[in-house]
Coordinates of C-alpha atoms and ligand atoms in Angstrom, one line a residue:
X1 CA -15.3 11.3 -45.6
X2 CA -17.4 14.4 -46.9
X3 CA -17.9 17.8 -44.8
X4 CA -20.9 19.4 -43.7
X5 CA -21.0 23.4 -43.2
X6 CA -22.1 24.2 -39.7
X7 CA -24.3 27.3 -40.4
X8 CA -24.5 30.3 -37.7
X9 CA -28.5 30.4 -37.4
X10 CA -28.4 34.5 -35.3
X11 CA -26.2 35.3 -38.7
X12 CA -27.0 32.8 -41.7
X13 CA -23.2 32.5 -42.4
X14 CA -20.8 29.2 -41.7
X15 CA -18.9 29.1 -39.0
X16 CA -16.3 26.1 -39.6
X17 CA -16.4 22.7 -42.2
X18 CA -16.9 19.2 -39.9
X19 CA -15.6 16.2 -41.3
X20 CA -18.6 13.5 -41.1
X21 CA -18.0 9.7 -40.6
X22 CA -19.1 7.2 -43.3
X23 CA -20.5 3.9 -42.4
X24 CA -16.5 2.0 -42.7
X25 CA -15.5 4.7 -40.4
X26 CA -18.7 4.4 -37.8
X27 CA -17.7 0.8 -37.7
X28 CA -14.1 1.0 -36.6
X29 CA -14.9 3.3 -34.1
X30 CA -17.5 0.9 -32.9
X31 CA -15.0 -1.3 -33.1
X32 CA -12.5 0.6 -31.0
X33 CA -15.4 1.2 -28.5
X34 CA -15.8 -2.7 -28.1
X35 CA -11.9 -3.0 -27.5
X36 CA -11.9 -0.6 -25.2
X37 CA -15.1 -2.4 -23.0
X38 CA -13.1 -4.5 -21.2
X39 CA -10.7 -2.6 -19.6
X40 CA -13.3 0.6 -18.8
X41 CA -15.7 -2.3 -17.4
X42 CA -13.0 -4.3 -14.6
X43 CA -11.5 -0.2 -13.7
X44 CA -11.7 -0.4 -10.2
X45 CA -15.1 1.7 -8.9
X46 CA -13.0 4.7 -7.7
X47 CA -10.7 4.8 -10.1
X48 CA -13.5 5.2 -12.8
X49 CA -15.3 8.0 -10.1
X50 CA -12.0 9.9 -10.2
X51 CA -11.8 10.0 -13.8
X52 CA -15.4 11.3 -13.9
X53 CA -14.6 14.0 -11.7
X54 CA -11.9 15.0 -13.3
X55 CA -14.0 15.0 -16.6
X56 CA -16.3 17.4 -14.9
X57 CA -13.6 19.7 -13.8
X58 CA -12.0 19.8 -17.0
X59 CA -15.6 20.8 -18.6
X60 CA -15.8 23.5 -15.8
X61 CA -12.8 25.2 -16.7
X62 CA -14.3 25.1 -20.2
X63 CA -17.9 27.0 -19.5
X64 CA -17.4 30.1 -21.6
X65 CA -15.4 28.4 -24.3
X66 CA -18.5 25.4 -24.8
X67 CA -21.4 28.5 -24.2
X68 CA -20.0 30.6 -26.9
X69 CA -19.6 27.5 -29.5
X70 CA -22.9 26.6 -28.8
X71 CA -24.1 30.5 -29.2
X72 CA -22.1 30.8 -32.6
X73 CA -23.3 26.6 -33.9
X74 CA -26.9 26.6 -32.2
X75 CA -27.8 30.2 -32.0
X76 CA -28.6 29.5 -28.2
X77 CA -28.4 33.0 -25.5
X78 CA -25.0 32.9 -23.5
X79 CA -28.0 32.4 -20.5
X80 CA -29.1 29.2 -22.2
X81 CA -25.9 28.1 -23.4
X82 CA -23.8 28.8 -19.8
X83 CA -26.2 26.7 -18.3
X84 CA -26.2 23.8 -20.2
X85 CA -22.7 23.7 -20.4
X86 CA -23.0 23.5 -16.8
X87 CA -25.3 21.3 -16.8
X88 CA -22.7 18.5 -18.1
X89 CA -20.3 19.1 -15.6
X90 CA -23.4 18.6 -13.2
X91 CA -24.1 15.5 -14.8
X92 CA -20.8 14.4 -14.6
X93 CA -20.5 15.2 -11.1
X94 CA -23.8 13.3 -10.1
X95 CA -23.1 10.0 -11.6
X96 CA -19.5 10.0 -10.6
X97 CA -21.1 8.5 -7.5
X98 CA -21.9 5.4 -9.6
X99 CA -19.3 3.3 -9.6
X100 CA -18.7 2.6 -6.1
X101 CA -22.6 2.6 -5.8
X102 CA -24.2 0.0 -8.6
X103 CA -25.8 -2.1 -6.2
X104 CA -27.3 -5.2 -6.7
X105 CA -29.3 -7.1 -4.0
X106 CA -29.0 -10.3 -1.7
X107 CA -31.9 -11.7 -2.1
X108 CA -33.2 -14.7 0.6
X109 CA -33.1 -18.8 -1.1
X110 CA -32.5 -22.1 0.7
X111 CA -29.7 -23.3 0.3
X112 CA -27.3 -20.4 -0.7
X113 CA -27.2 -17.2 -1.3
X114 CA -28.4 -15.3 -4.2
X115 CA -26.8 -12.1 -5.4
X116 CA -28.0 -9.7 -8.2
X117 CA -25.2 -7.7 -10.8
X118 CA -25.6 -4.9 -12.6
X119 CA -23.5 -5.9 -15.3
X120 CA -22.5 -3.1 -17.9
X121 CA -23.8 -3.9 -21.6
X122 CA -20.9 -3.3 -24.0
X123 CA -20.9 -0.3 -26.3
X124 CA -23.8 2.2 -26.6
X125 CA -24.9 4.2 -29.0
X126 CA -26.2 7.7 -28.0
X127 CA -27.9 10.1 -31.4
X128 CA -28.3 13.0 -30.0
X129 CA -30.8 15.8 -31.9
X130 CA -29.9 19.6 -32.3
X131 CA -31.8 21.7 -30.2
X132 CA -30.1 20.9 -27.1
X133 CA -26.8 19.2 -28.2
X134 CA -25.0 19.5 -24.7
X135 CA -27.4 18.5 -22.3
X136 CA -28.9 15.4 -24.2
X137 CA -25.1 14.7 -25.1
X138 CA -24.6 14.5 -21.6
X139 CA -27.4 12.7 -19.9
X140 CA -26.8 9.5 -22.2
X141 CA -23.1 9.8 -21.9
X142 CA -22.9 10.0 -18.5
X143 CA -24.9 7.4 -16.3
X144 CA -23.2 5.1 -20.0
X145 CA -20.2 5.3 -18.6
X146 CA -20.4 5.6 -14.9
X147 CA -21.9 2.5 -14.9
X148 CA -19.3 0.5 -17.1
X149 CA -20.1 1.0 -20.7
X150 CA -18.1 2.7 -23.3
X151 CA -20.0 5.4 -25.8
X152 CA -20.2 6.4 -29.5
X153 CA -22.4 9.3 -29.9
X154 CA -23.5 10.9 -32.8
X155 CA -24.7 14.6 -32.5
X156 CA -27.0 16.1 -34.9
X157 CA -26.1 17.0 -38.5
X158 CA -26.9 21.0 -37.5
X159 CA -24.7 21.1 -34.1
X160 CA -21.9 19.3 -33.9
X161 CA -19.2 21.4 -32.2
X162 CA -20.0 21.2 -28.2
X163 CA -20.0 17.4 -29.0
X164 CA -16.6 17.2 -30.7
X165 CA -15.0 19.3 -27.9
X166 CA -16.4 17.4 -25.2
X167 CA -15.0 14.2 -26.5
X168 CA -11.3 16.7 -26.6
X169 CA -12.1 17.2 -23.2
X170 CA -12.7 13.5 -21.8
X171 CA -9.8 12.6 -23.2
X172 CA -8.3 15.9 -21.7
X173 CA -9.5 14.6 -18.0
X174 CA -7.4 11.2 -18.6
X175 CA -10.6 8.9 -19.7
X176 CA -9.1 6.1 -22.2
X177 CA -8.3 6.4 -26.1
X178 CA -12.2 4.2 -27.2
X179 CA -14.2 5.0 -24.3
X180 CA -16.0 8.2 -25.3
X181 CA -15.9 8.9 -29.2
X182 CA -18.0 11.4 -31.0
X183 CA -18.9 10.8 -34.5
X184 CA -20.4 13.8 -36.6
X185 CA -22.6 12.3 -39.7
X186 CA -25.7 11.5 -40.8
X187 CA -28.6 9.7 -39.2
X188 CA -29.1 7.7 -41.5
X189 CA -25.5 6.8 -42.2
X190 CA -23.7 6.9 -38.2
X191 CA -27.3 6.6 -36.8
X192 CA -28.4 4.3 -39.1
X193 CA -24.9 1.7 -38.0
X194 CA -25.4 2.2 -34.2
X195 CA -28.7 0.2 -34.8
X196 CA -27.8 -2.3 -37.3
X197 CA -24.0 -3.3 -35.8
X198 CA -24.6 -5.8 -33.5
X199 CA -21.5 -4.8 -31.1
X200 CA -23.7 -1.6 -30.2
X201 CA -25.6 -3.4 -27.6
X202 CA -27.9 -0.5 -26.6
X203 CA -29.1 2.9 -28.3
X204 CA -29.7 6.0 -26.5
X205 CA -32.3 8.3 -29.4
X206 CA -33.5 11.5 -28.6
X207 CA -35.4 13.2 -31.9
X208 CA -38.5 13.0 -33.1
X209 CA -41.6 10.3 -32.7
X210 CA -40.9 9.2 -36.8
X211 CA -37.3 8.6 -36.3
X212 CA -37.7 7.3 -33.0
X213 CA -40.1 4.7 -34.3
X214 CA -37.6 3.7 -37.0
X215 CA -35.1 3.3 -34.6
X216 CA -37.2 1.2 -31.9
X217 CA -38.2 -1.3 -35.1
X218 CA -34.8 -1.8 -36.3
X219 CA -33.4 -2.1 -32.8
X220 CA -36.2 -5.7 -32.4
X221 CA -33.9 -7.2 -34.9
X222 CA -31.4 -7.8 -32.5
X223 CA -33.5 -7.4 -29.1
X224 CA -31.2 -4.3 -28.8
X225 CA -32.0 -2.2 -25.9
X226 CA -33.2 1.1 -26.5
X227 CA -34.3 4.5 -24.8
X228 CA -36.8 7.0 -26.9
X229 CA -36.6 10.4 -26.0
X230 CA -39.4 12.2 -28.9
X231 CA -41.5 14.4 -29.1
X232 CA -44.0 16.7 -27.4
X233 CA -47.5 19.3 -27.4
X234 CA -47.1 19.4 -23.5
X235 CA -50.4 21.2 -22.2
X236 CA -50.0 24.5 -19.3
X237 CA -53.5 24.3 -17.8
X238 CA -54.6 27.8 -15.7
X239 CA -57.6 27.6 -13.8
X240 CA -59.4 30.6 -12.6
X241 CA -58.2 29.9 -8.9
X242 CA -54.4 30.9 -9.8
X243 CA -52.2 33.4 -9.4
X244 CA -53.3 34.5 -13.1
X245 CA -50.6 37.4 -13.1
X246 CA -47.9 34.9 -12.0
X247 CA -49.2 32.5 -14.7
X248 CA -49.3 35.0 -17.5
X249 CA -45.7 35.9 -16.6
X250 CA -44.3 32.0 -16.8
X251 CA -46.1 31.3 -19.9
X252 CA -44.0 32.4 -22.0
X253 CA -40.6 31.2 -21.0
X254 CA -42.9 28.2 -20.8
X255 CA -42.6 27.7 -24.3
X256 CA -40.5 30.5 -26.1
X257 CA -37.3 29.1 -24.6
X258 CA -34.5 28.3 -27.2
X259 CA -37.6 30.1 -29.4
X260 CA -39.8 26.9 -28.8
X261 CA -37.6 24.4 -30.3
X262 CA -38.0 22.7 -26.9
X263 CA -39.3 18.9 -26.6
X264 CA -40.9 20.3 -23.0
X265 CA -42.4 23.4 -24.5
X266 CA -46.0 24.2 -23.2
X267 CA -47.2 24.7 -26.8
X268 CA -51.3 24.8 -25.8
X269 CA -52.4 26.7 -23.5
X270 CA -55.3 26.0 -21.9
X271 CA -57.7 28.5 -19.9
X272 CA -60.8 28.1 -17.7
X273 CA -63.5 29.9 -19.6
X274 CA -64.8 32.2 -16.9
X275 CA -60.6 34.3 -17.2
X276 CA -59.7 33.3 -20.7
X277 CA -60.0 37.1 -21.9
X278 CA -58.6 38.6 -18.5
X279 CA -55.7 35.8 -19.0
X280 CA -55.2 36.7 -22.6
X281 CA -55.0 40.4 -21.9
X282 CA -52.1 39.5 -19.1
X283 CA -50.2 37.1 -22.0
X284 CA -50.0 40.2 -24.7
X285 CA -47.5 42.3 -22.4
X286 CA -45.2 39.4 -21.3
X287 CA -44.8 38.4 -25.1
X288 CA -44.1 41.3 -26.2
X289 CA -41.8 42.2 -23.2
X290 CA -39.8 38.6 -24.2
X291 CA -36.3 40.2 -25.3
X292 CA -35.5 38.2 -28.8
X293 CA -32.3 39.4 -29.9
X294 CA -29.0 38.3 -31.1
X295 CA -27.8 35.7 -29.1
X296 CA -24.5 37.2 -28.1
X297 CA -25.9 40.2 -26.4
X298 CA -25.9 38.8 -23.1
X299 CA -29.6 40.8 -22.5
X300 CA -31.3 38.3 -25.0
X301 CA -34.1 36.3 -23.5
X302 CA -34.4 34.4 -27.1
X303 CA -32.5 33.8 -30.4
X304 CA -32.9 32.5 -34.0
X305 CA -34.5 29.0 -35.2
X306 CA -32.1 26.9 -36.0
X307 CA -32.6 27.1 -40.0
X308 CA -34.1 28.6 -42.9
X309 CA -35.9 25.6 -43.4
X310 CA -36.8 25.0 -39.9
X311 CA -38.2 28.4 -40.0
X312 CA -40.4 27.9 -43.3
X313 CA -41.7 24.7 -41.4
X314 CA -42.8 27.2 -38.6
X315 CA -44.3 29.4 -40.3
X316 CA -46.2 27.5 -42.4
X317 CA -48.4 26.7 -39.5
X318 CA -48.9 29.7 -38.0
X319 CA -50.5 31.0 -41.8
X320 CA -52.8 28.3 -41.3
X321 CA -54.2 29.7 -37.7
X322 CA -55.6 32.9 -36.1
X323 CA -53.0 35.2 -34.8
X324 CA -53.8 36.7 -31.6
X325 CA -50.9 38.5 -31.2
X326 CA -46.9 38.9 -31.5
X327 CA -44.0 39.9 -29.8
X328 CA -40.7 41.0 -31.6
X329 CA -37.8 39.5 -33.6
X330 CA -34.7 41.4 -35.0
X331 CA -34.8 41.7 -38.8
X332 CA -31.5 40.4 -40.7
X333 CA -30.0 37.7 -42.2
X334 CA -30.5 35.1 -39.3
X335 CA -33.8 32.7 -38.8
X336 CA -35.7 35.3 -37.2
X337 CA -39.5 34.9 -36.0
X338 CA -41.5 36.6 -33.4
X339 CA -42.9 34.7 -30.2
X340 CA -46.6 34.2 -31.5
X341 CA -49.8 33.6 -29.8
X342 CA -52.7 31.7 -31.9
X343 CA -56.1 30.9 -31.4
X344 CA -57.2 27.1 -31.6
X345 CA -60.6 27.1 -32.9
X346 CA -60.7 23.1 -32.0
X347 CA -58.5 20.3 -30.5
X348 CA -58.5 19.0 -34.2
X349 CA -56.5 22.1 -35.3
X350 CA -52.7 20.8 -36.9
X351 CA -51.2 23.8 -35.0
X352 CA -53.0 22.2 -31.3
X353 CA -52.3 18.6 -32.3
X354 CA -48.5 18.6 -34.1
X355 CA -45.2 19.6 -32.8
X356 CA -44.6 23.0 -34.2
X357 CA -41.3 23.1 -32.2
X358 CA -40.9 26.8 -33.1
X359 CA -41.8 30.6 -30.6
X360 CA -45.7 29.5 -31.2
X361 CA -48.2 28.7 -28.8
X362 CA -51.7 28.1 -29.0
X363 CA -54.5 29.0 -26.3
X364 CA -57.8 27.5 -26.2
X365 CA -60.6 27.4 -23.5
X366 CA -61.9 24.9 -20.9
X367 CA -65.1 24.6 -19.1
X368 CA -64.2 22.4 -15.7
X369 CA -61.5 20.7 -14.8
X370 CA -62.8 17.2 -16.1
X371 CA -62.9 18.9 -19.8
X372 CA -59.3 20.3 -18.7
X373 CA -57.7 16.6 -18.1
X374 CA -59.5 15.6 -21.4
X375 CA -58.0 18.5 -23.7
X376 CA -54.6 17.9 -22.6
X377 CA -54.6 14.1 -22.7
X378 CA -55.7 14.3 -26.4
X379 CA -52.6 14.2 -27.8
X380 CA -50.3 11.5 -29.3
X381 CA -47.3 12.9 -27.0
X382 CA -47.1 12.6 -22.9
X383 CA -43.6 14.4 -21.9
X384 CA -44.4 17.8 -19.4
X385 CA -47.0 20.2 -18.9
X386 CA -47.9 22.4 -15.9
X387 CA -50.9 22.7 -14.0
X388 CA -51.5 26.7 -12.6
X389 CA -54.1 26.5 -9.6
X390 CA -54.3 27.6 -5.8
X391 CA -56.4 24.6 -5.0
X392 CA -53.6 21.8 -3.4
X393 CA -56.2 19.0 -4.1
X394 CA -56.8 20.5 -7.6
X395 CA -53.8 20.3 -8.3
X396 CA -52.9 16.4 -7.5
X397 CA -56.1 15.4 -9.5
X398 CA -55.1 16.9 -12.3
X399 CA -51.3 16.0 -12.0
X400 CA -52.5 12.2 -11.8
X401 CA -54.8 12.7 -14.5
X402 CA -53.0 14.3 -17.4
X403 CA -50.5 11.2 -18.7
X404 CA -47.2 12.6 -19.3
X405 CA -43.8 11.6 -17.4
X406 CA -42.7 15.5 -16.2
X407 CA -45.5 17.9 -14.8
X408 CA -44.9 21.2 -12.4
X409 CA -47.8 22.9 -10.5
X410 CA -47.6 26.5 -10.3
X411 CA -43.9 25.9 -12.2
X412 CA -42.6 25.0 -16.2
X413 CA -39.8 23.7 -14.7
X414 CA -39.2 20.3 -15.9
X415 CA -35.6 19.3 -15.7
X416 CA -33.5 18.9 -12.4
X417 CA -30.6 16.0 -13.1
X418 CA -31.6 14.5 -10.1
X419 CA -35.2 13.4 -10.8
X420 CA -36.1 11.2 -13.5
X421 CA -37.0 12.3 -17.1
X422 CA -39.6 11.0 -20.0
X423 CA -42.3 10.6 -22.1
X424 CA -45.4 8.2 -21.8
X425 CA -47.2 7.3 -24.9
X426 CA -45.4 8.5 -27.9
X427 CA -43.2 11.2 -26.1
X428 CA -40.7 8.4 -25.7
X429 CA -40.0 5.0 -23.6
X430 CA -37.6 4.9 -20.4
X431 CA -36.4 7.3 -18.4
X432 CA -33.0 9.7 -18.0
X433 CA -31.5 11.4 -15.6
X434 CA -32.7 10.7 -11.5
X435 CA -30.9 7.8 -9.7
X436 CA -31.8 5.4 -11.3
X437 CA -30.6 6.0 -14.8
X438 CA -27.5 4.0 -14.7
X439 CA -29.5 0.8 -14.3
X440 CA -30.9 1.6 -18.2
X441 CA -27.4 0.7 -19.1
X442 CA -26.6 -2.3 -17.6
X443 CA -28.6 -5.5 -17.5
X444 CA -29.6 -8.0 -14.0
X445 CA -27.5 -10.5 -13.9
X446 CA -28.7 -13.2 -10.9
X447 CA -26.4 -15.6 -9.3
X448 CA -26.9 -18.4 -6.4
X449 CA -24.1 -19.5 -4.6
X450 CA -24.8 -23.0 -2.7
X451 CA -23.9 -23.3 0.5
X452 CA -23.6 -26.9 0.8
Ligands
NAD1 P1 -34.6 14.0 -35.7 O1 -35.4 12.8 -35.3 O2 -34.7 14.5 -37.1 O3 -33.0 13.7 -35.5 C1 -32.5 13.3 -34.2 C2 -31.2 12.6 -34.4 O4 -31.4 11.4 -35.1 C3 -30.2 13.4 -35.3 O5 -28.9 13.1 -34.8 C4 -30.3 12.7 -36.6 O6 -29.1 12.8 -37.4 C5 -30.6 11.3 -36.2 N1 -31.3 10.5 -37.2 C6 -32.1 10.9 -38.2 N2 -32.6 9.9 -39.0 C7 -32.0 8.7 -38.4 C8 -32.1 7.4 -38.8 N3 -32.8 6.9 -39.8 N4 -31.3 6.5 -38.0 C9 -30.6 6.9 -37.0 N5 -30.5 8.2 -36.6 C10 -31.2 9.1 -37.3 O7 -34.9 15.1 -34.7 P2 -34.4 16.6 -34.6 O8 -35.1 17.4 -35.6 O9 -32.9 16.7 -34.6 O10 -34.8 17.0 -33.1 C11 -36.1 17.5 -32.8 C12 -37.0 16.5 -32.2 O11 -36.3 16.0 -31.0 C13 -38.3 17.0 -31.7 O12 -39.3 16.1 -32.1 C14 -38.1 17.1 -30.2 O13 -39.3 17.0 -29.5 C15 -37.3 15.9 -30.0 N6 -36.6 16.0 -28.7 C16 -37.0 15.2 -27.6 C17 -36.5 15.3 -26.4 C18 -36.9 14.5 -25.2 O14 -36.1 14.4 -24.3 N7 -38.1 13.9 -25.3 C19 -35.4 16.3 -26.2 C20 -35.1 17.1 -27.2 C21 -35.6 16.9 -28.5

């Protein structure tokens, strides 16, 4: 096995060595995943609730220990990091209500009856990318196993501390040696076998559209199921009816968050001519007010991208476009850059049409609301966007019109654990999280009992 130096992005300096599985090694872990399937699938329903409740616990009394890993390995604010940490034990806590509720249906025939199953499919494969390595973790892992399955994940080659410990931690909470394992490597070597070894019978990808696309072709060689979670350039469309001052405000946690590198991010913005200047001249002060400082002083609002390289990627867009205006980034040895505000000359523009998936946002005008739905549906991507507007009908137009799985009116929320979550187009293909994401891991199994 080789090692791979996890690299504090707020500081530029390593932070520990992880041992990363080779492809002999991601095979007998698969293997002890399949072993394991039986057992984890016959558990009886409450048994396997408990064990995800007590998973969740366990994670609870581990908040602060996961937030700060995540703060030293991702360079995410303890804000950011607290609550996604928290967001797995909600996770867990959810679909612990799975087991004892996979229902299938009685469905009327002559005859007989007829019953449908929900039958687990075996081992999964979750690949998990590194901008939000506990959450994503989490949302595959969770409905996987509550409804039956056992789980090799693979985090990203950048983050792989919260993962390892949360594996620690399940076994911690009493969930079987096999069931959960978490396998640090490369995509193209751990990734790479979840798709090709046939006793993965499902992957779970979250990453970008040209990996996802790899993954979704070599998946067809063995009809293996797969979910895509990829990319986004999700619009935030302000009309001059809205609450401008309120939208100003939003707009840049809208897509500065974990300093852009966010597949939700509201990257354009997009302004009804007749307030673009007043709206731009609202924007300036909450950029610059955005506090981006080093991620362990519990007042930062933003940290560090998550490499040098990342950050040459960055900025090598925002050369190539009009700066309207900055806010501020520590100087120092970590992957610093300053929220930054372009103009978009055209919707042709790489830095309006690509994912730049860094504290950059573009603005750009509209004339009505039909040139509005237009702008933002000419993209590749369909995953969020927001729709700022007082006018209630307004606002349901466009939410029907713009095509993209998560939208918010007057809101950049995007993610509750409760409500479903995904792309259309090339943002991705399935859906997380919500009630009915249990049913992506399991397959319909139909049975008729005669009567007779
Ligand atoms: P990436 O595609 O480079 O990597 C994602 C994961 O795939 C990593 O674990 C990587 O090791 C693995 N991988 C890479 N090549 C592989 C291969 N050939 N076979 C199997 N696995 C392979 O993406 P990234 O740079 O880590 O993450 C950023 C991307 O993720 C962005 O495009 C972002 O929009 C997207 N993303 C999407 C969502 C969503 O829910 N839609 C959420 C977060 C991130």
């Amino acid at each position: 096995m080789s090692t791979y130096t996890v690299i504090n992005p707020a500081t530029a300096r390593p932070v520990t060595e992880v041992e990363l599985y080779d492809g002999a090694a991601t095979d007998a872990a698969i293997e002890r995943a399949a072993a394991a399937f039986p057992r984890w699938r016959d558990m009886a329903p409450g048994e396997r609730a408990t064990l995800l409740r007590r998973f969740a616990a366990v994670v609870d009394a581990h908040v602060e220990e996961l937030a700060e890993l995540e703060m030293r390995n991702a360079g995410h604010t303890w804000a950011n990091a607290r609550w996604e940490a928290g967001n797995v034990r909600d996770v867990l806590n959810y679909y612990a209500a799975t087991p004892e509720r996979l229902f299938g249906q009685q469905i009327p025939t002559a005859g007989g009856i007829n019953v449908t199953f929900h039958e687990p499919l075996g081992v999964v494969g979750i690949i998990v990318p590194w901008n939000f390595p506990m959450p994503i973790a989490g949302w595959g892992l969770t409905p996987a196993l509550a409804s039956g399955n056992t789980v090799v994940l693979k985090p990203a080659e950048l983050t792989p501390l919260t993962a390892v410990r949360i594996g620690e931690l399940a076994l911690e909470a009493g969930v079987p040696e096999g069931v959960l394992q978490v396998l640090p490597g490369r995509g193209v070597v751990v990734g790479e076998r979840f798709v090709t070894n046939p006793l993965v019978r499902k992957v779970c990808f979250t990453g970008s559209t040209a990996v996802g696309k790899q993954i979704m072709a070599g998946c067809a060689d063995q009809v293996k199921r797969c979910t895509l979670e990829l990319g986004g350039k999700s619009a935030n469309v302000v009309f001059a009816d809205a609450d401008l001052a309120k939208a100003a405000a939003a707009a840049p946690y809208a897509v500065f968050d974990n300093a852009g590198q966010d597949c939700c991010a509201r990257s354009r913005i997009l302004v009804e001519r007749s307030v673009y200047e007043e709206f731009l001249g609202l924007l300036e002060p909450a950029v610059k007010a955005v506090s981006v400082l080093d991620p362990s002083d519990e007042a930062s609002e933003m940290g560090p991208l998550i490499s040098a390289r990342h950050r040459e990627r960055v900025r090598g867009y925002v050369d190539a476009a009009v700066i309207a205006y900055t806010g501020h980034a520590p100087d120092g040895d970590g992957f610093w850059m300053a929220p930054t505000v372009v103009l978009a000359d055209s919707p042709r523009d790489a830095i309006w049409r690509e994912e730049v998936f860094g504290p950059v946002v573009a603005v750009m005008p509209f004339a009505d609301e039909a040139e509005a739905v237009q702008l933002a549906n000419d993209t590749e991507f369909g995953l969020s966007g927001s729709i700022y507007t007082r006018d209630v009908g307004r606002a349901l137009r466009v939410a029907r019109g713009i095509e993209a799985g998560n939208l918010s009116i007057n809101s950049h929320a995007s993610v509750r654990y409760w409500t479903p979550f995904g792309g259309f187009k090339q943002s991705g293909l399935g859906r997380e999280l919500g009630p009915d994401a249990p049913h992506a891991f399991t397959d319909v199994k139909n049975v008729f009992i005669a009567s007779d």
